[in-house]
């Protein structure tokens, strides 16, 4: 832990506030799909006996939210195997990978109260933010970076879903489907993340990382819990929520005219 803290100290030393905000977005881990798959396959070989049994994922009330089949019974490219991958990265995030994010957030808090105007560089003139959404996303980030994570989740989760819907449209795919009675509905987030056009155009590792934290019961499932009013304060203020904010800032910083230059400066440094 000391080595991690020292590394984060070095990353944030001497930064301006905008630089520190963008740097915070560089701390959360992007999981590489192929690496996660190989890790699971290696564990299966090492723990052959335990891989022969399925498992039940429970919520805080002890209710089963998802049944995972034995990993030895599923193909490496199947949806069932991907659920095991999601659980794997969620456990890593909770136990290990959130630690540097927490240290980085402590550095941000040392800048004191962050105003909404201080976030304009990140959300204004940003190619990935849909029209008329910059102000509400700025408000959600303002709450998050000032320590009100639980409130921020109720703003940032649905608007991040809309960002991906906007991205999919830019990739040339549809974001709605026709029901049997002829009326049109928006695709759910699970369908958006499976868009073939999106996967053709975009980094699958980024998509998988956001999917694992927002949409899957085997992961943190933040978007679905939030959407149904089931996101508890402990989860809304927890490690997964903090990692999500870091990931969102990463995504936004790539597409903002002002933030992109800051990001490139930090990458070179």
Short mmCIF file of N, CA, C and O in Angstrom, two decimals, residues 109-200:
data_model
loop_
_atom_site.label_atom_id
_atom_site.label_comp_id
_atom_site.label_asym_id
_atom_site.label_seq_id
_atom_site.Cartn_x
_atom_site.Cartn_y
_atom_site.Cartn_z
N UNK A 109 -9.29 15.99 -3.06
CA UNK A 109 -9.99 16.65 -1.95
C UNK A 109 -9.11 17.72 -1.30
O UNK A 109 -9.63 18.65 -0.68
N UNK A 110 -7.79 17.62 -1.46
CA UNK A 110 -6.90 18.61 -0.88
C UNK A 110 -6.98 19.96 -1.59
O UNK A 110 -6.49 20.96 -1.08
N UNK A 111 -7.59 19.97 -2.79
CA UNK A 111 -7.76 21.24 -3.50
C UNK A 111 -8.94 22.04 -2.95
O UNK A 111 -9.19 23.15 -3.40
N UNK A 112 -9.65 21.47 -1.99
CA UNK A 112 -10.78 22.15 -1.39
C UNK A 112 -12.04 22.02 -2.24
O UNK A 112 -12.12 21.18 -3.14
N UNK A 113 -13.02 22.85 -1.95
CA UNK A 113 -14.28 22.81 -2.68
C UNK A 113 -14.04 23.16 -4.15
O UNK A 113 -13.46 24.19 -4.47
N UNK A 114 -14.50 22.28 -5.03
CA UNK A 114 -14.34 22.49 -6.47
C UNK A 114 -15.63 23.08 -7.01
O UNK A 114 -16.72 22.52 -6.79
N UNK A 115 -15.55 24.21 -7.69
CA UNK A 115 -16.75 24.86 -8.21
C UNK A 115 -17.20 24.19 -9.51
O UNK A 115 -16.42 23.50 -10.17
N UNK A 116 -18.45 24.40 -9.87
CA UNK A 116 -18.94 23.87 -11.13
C UNK A 116 -18.22 24.50 -12.31
O UNK A 116 -17.91 23.83 -13.30
N UNK A 117 -17.93 25.79 -12.21
CA UNK A 117 -17.23 26.47 -13.30
C UNK A 117 -15.86 25.86 -13.56
O UNK A 117 -15.38 25.89 -14.71
N UNK A 118 -15.24 25.32 -12.52
CA UNK A 118 -13.92 24.73 -12.68
C UNK A 118 -13.95 23.47 -13.55
O UNK A 118 -12.90 22.98 -13.97
N UNK A 119 -15.16 22.96 -13.82
CA UNK A 119 -15.30 21.75 -14.63
C UNK A 119 -15.68 22.04 -16.07
O UNK A 119 -15.84 21.12 -16.86
N UNK A 120 -15.80 23.31 -16.41
CA UNK A 120 -16.18 23.67 -17.78
C UNK A 120 -15.18 23.13 -18.80
O UNK A 120 -15.56 22.73 -19.90
N UNK A 121 -13.89 23.15 -18.45
CA UNK A 121 -12.86 22.69 -19.38
C UNK A 121 -13.08 21.24 -19.80
O UNK A 121 -12.63 20.83 -20.87
N UNK A 122 -13.78 20.47 -18.97
CA UNK A 122 -13.98 19.05 -19.23
C UNK A 122 -15.24 18.77 -20.03
O UNK A 122 -15.28 17.83 -20.84
N UNK A 123 -16.28 19.58 -19.84
CA UNK A 123 -17.58 19.26 -20.45
C UNK A 123 -17.96 20.18 -21.61
O UNK A 123 -18.76 19.78 -22.46
N UNK A 124 -17.43 21.40 -21.63
CA UNK A 124 -17.78 22.30 -22.72
C UNK A 124 -17.00 21.94 -23.98
O UNK A 124 -15.84 21.56 -23.91
N UNK A 125 -17.67 22.07 -25.13
CA UNK A 125 -17.04 21.77 -26.41
C UNK A 125 -16.45 20.35 -26.40
O UNK A 125 -15.30 20.13 -26.78
N UNK A 126 -17.25 19.41 -25.92
CA UNK A 126 -16.82 18.01 -25.81
C UNK A 126 -17.60 17.18 -26.82
O UNK A 126 -18.83 17.14 -26.79
N UNK A 127 -16.88 16.50 -27.70
CA UNK A 127 -17.50 15.83 -28.85
C UNK A 127 -18.37 14.65 -28.45
O UNK A 127 -19.23 14.23 -29.23
N UNK A 128 -18.18 14.10 -27.26
CA UNK A 128 -18.93 12.89 -26.89
C UNK A 128 -20.15 13.21 -26.02
O UNK A 128 -20.96 12.32 -25.73
N UNK A 129 -20.30 14.47 -25.61
CA UNK A 129 -21.45 14.85 -24.79
C UNK A 129 -22.58 15.30 -25.71
O UNK A 129 -22.40 16.23 -26.51
N UNK A 130 -23.74 14.68 -25.63
CA UNK A 130 -24.87 15.07 -26.49
C UNK A 130 -25.30 16.52 -26.24
O UNK A 130 -25.00 17.10 -25.19
N UNK A 131 -26.03 17.06 -27.19
CA UNK A 131 -26.51 18.44 -27.08
C UNK A 131 -27.32 18.63 -25.80
O UNK A 131 -28.12 17.76 -25.41
N UNK A 132 -27.11 19.75 -25.15
CA UNK A 132 -27.87 20.17 -23.97
C UNK A 132 -27.64 19.28 -22.74
O UNK A 132 -28.45 19.31 -21.81
N UNK A 133 -26.56 18.51 -22.74
CA UNK A 133 -26.30 17.65 -21.58
C UNK A 133 -25.06 18.07 -20.79
O UNK A 133 -24.77 17.46 -19.75
N UNK A 134 -24.32 19.05 -21.26
CA UNK A 134 -23.07 19.42 -20.61
C UNK A 134 -23.31 19.92 -19.17
O UNK A 134 -22.58 19.56 -18.24
N UNK A 135 -24.35 20.72 -18.97
CA UNK A 135 -24.59 21.31 -17.66
C UNK A 135 -24.95 20.26 -16.62
O UNK A 135 -24.47 20.29 -15.48
N UNK A 136 -25.80 19.31 -16.98
CA UNK A 136 -26.21 18.30 -16.00
C UNK A 136 -25.06 17.35 -15.69
O UNK A 136 -24.90 16.90 -14.55
N UNK A 137 -24.23 17.04 -16.68
CA UNK A 137 -23.07 16.19 -16.43
C UNK A 137 -22.06 16.93 -15.56
O UNK A 137 -21.46 16.35 -14.64
N UNK A 138 -21.91 18.24 -15.82
CA UNK A 138 -21.03 19.05 -14.96
C UNK A 138 -21.53 19.04 -13.52
O UNK A 138 -20.73 18.94 -12.57
N UNK A 139 -22.85 19.13 -13.33
CA UNK A 139 -23.39 19.13 -11.97
C UNK A 139 -23.12 17.80 -11.27
O UNK A 139 -22.78 17.76 -10.09
N UNK A 140 -23.26 16.69 -12.02
CA UNK A 140 -22.99 15.39 -11.43
C UNK A 140 -21.52 15.25 -11.03
O UNK A 140 -21.20 14.73 -9.95
N UNK A 141 -20.62 15.72 -11.88
CA UNK A 141 -19.19 15.67 -11.55
C UNK A 141 -18.86 16.57 -10.37
O UNK A 141 -18.02 16.23 -9.53
N UNK A 142 -19.52 17.72 -10.31
CA UNK A 142 -19.33 18.64 -9.19
C UNK A 142 -19.68 17.94 -7.87
O UNK A 142 -18.93 18.03 -6.87
N UNK A 143 -20.80 17.25 -7.84
CA UNK A 143 -21.18 16.52 -6.63
C UNK A 143 -20.18 15.42 -6.30
O UNK A 143 -19.77 15.27 -5.14
N UNK A 144 -19.77 14.69 -7.31
CA UNK A 144 -18.87 13.56 -7.08
C UNK A 144 -17.52 14.02 -6.55
O UNK A 144 -16.99 13.47 -5.56
N UNK A 145 -16.93 15.02 -7.18
CA UNK A 145 -15.58 15.45 -6.81
C UNK A 145 -15.56 16.22 -5.49
O UNK A 145 -14.49 16.42 -4.91
N UNK A 146 -16.74 16.63 -5.01
CA UNK A 146 -16.82 17.27 -3.70
C UNK A 146 -17.31 16.30 -2.63
O UNK A 146 -17.74 16.72 -1.55
N UNK A 147 -17.26 15.01 -2.93
CA UNK A 147 -17.52 13.99 -1.92
C UNK A 147 -18.94 13.52 -1.79
O UNK A 147 -19.25 12.70 -0.92
N UNK A 148 -19.84 13.99 -2.66
CA UNK A 148 -21.25 13.58 -2.59
C UNK A 148 -21.51 12.54 -3.68
O UNK A 148 -22.30 12.74 -4.60
N UNK A 149 -20.83 11.42 -3.56
CA UNK A 149 -20.86 10.38 -4.60
C UNK A 149 -22.25 9.81 -4.80
O UNK A 149 -22.67 9.59 -5.94
N UNK A 150 -22.94 9.54 -3.71
CA UNK A 150 -24.24 8.88 -3.83
C UNK A 150 -25.22 9.73 -4.62
O UNK A 150 -25.95 9.24 -5.49
N UNK A 151 -25.24 11.02 -4.34
CA UNK A 151 -26.09 11.92 -5.12
C UNK A 151 -25.63 11.99 -6.57
O UNK A 151 -26.45 12.02 -7.50
N UNK A 152 -24.32 12.01 -6.76
CA UNK A 152 -23.77 12.10 -8.12
C UNK A 152 -24.17 10.91 -8.97
O UNK A 152 -24.41 11.05 -10.18
N UNK A 153 -24.26 9.72 -8.36
CA UNK A 153 -24.59 8.52 -9.13
C UNK A 153 -25.96 8.65 -9.80
O UNK A 153 -26.17 8.16 -10.91
N UNK A 154 -26.87 9.34 -9.14
CA UNK A 154 -28.23 9.45 -9.69
C UNK A 154 -28.28 10.38 -10.90
O UNK A 154 -29.25 10.35 -11.67
N UNK A 155 -27.26 11.20 -11.07
CA UNK A 155 -27.16 12.03 -12.26
C UNK A 155 -26.27 11.38 -13.32
O UNK A 155 -26.64 11.30 -14.50
N UNK A 156 -25.12 10.91 -12.90
CA UNK A 156 -24.10 10.47 -13.86
C UNK A 156 -24.41 9.12 -14.51
O UNK A 156 -24.06 8.91 -15.67
N UNK A 157 -25.07 8.22 -13.78
CA UNK A 157 -25.34 6.90 -14.36
C UNK A 157 -26.24 7.00 -15.60
O UNK A 157 -25.88 6.51 -16.67
N UNK A 158 -27.43 7.61 -15.51
CA UNK A 158 -28.27 7.66 -16.72
C UNK A 158 -27.66 8.48 -17.84
O UNK A 158 -27.83 8.16 -19.02
N UNK A 159 -26.91 9.53 -17.51
CA UNK A 159 -26.35 10.36 -18.57
C UNK A 159 -25.13 9.71 -19.21
O UNK A 159 -24.83 9.99 -20.38
N UNK A 160 -24.44 8.85 -18.48
CA UNK A 160 -23.38 8.07 -19.11
C UNK A 160 -23.98 7.05 -20.08
O UNK A 160 -23.43 6.80 -21.15
N UNK A 161 -25.10 6.45 -19.69
CA UNK A 161 -25.81 5.57 -20.63
C UNK A 161 -26.15 6.33 -21.90
O UNK A 161 -25.98 5.82 -23.02
N UNK A 162 -26.60 7.58 -21.76
CA UNK A 162 -26.95 8.36 -22.93
C UNK A 162 -25.73 8.72 -23.77
O UNK A 162 -25.80 8.81 -25.00
N UNK A 163 -24.58 8.89 -23.11
CA UNK A 163 -23.34 9.13 -23.84
C UNK A 163 -23.02 7.94 -24.73
O UNK A 163 -22.64 8.10 -25.90
N UNK A 164 -23.18 6.73 -24.21
CA UNK A 164 -22.92 5.54 -25.03
C UNK A 164 -23.96 5.41 -26.14
O UNK A 164 -23.62 4.98 -27.25
N UNK A 165 -25.20 5.81 -25.87
CA UNK A 165 -26.21 5.80 -26.92
C UNK A 165 -25.81 6.77 -28.04
O UNK A 165 -25.94 6.46 -29.23
N UNK A 166 -25.31 7.91 -27.66
CA UNK A 166 -24.86 8.93 -28.61
C UNK A 166 -23.65 8.40 -29.40
O UNK A 166 -23.57 8.59 -30.62
N UNK A 167 -22.74 7.73 -28.71
CA UNK A 167 -21.56 7.17 -29.37
C UNK A 167 -21.95 6.10 -30.39
O UNK A 167 -21.40 6.03 -31.49
N UNK A 168 -22.91 5.27 -30.02
CA UNK A 168 -23.37 4.21 -30.92
C UNK A 168 -24.00 4.80 -32.18
O UNK A 168 -23.79 4.31 -33.29
N UNK A 169 -24.75 5.87 -32.02
CA UNK A 169 -25.33 6.54 -33.19
C UNK A 169 -24.23 7.07 -34.10
O UNK A 169 -24.31 6.98 -35.33
N UNK A 170 -23.15 7.62 -33.50
CA UNK A 170 -22.04 8.11 -34.30
C UNK A 170 -21.32 6.97 -35.02
O UNK A 170 -20.72 7.17 -36.07
N UNK A 171 -21.39 5.76 -34.43
CA UNK A 171 -20.77 4.59 -35.07
C UNK A 171 -21.67 4.00 -36.16
O UNK A 171 -21.27 3.04 -36.83
N UNK A 172 -22.88 4.54 -36.33
CA UNK A 172 -23.75 4.13 -37.42
C UNK A 172 -24.77 3.08 -37.06
O UNK A 172 -25.38 2.48 -37.96
N UNK A 173 -24.99 2.84 -35.77
CA UNK A 173 -25.96 1.82 -35.36
C UNK A 173 -27.23 2.49 -34.84
O UNK A 173 -27.24 3.68 -34.50
N UNK A 174 -28.29 1.72 -34.76
CA UNK A 174 -29.56 2.22 -34.22
C UNK A 174 -29.57 2.06 -32.70
O UNK A 174 -28.92 1.16 -32.15
N UNK A 175 -30.32 2.91 -32.03
CA UNK A 175 -30.41 2.85 -30.57
C UNK A 175 -31.84 2.53 -30.13
O UNK A 175 -32.15 2.58 -28.95
N UNK A 176 -32.70 2.19 -31.09
CA UNK A 176 -34.08 1.82 -30.79
C UNK A 176 -34.42 0.50 -31.48
O UNK A 176 -33.68 0.03 -32.34
N UNK A 177 -35.53 -0.08 -31.08
CA UNK A 177 -36.03 -1.29 -31.74
C UNK A 177 -37.55 -1.22 -31.81
O UNK A 177 -38.20 -0.51 -31.04
N UNK A 178 -38.12 -1.97 -32.78
CA UNK A 178 -39.56 -1.98 -32.97
C UNK A 178 -40.18 -3.13 -32.18
O UNK A 178 -39.72 -4.28 -32.26
N UNK A 179 -41.23 -2.83 -31.44
CA UNK A 179 -42.00 -3.86 -30.76
C UNK A 179 -42.97 -4.51 -31.74
O UNK A 179 -43.19 -4.01 -32.84
N UNK A 180 -43.54 -5.64 -31.33
CA UNK A 180 -44.46 -6.36 -32.20
C UNK A 180 -45.68 -5.52 -32.58
O UNK A 180 -46.24 -5.68 -33.67
N UNK A 181 -46.10 -4.62 -31.70
CA UNK A 181 -47.27 -3.80 -32.00
C UNK A 181 -46.91 -2.57 -32.85
O UNK A 181 -47.77 -1.74 -33.12
N UNK A 182 -45.64 -2.44 -33.22
CA UNK A 182 -45.23 -1.38 -34.13
C UNK A 182 -44.65 -0.14 -33.49
O UNK A 182 -44.12 0.72 -34.19
N UNK A 183 -44.71 -0.03 -32.15
CA UNK A 183 -44.14 1.18 -31.55
C UNK A 183 -42.65 0.97 -31.26
O UNK A 183 -42.16 -0.16 -31.15
N UNK A 184 -41.95 2.08 -31.17
CA UNK A 184 -40.49 2.07 -31.08
C UNK A 184 -40.05 2.35 -29.64
O UNK A 184 -40.60 3.22 -28.97
N UNK A 185 -39.05 1.60 -29.18
CA UNK A 185 -38.52 1.80 -27.84
C UNK A 185 -37.00 1.88 -27.90
O UNK A 185 -36.36 1.32 -28.80
N UNK A 186 -36.41 2.57 -26.91
CA UNK A 186 -34.96 2.63 -26.81
C UNK A 186 -34.43 1.28 -26.34
O UNK A 186 -35.02 0.63 -25.47
N UNK A 187 -33.30 0.89 -26.91
CA UNK A 187 -32.65 -0.34 -26.48
C UNK A 187 -32.13 -0.18 -25.05
O UNK A 187 -31.67 0.90 -24.67
N UNK A 188 -32.20 -1.24 -24.23
CA UNK A 188 -31.63 -1.16 -22.89
C UNK A 188 -30.11 -1.11 -22.96
O UNK A 188 -29.50 -1.39 -24.00
N UNK A 189 -29.49 -0.77 -21.85
CA UNK A 189 -28.03 -0.61 -21.82
C UNK A 189 -27.32 -1.91 -22.20
O UNK A 189 -26.29 -1.89 -22.87
N UNK A 190 -27.87 -3.05 -21.78
CA UNK A 190 -27.25 -4.33 -22.10
C UNK A 190 -27.15 -4.54 -23.61
O UNK A 190 -26.16 -5.05 -24.13
N UNK A 191 -28.18 -4.12 -24.34
CA UNK A 191 -28.17 -4.23 -25.80
C UNK A 191 -27.21 -3.22 -26.43
O UNK A 191 -26.56 -3.51 -27.44
N UNK A 192 -27.11 -2.04 -25.84
CA UNK A 192 -26.20 -1.03 -26.37
C UNK A 192 -24.75 -1.51 -26.32
O UNK A 192 -23.99 -1.33 -27.28
N UNK A 193 -24.37 -2.13 -25.21
CA UNK A 193 -23.00 -2.60 -25.07
C UNK A 193 -22.68 -3.76 -26.01
O UNK A 193 -21.51 -4.08 -26.24
N UNK A 194 -23.71 -4.40 -26.56
CA UNK A 194 -23.49 -5.50 -27.50
C UNK A 194 -23.57 -5.04 -28.96
O UNK A 194 -23.52 -5.88 -29.88
N UNK A 195 -23.67 -3.75 -29.19
CA UNK A 195 -23.77 -3.22 -30.55
C UNK A 195 -22.56 -3.64 -31.38
O UNK A 195 -21.42 -3.37 -31.02
N UNK A 196 -22.80 -4.30 -32.51
CA UNK A 196 -21.71 -4.73 -33.37
C UNK A 196 -20.98 -3.54 -33.96
O UNK A 196 -19.76 -3.56 -34.12
N UNK A 197 -21.72 -2.49 -34.30
CA UNK A 197 -21.10 -1.28 -34.85
C UNK A 197 -20.17 -0.65 -33.82
O UNK A 197 -19.07 -0.17 -34.15
N UNK A 198 -20.60 -0.63 -32.56
CA UNK A 198 -19.77 -0.07 -31.50
C UNK A 198 -18.49 -0.88 -31.35
O UNK A 198 -17.39 -0.32 -31.23
N UNK A 199 -18.63 -2.19 -31.37
CA UNK A 199 -17.46 -3.06 -31.20
C UNK A 199 -16.51 -2.97 -32.40
O UNK A 199 -15.31 -3.18 -32.25
N UNK A 200 -17.05 -2.66 -33.57
CA UNK A 200 -16.19 -2.47 -34.74
C UNK A 200 -15.40 -1.17 -34.65
O UNK A 200 -14.26 -1.10 -35.09
#
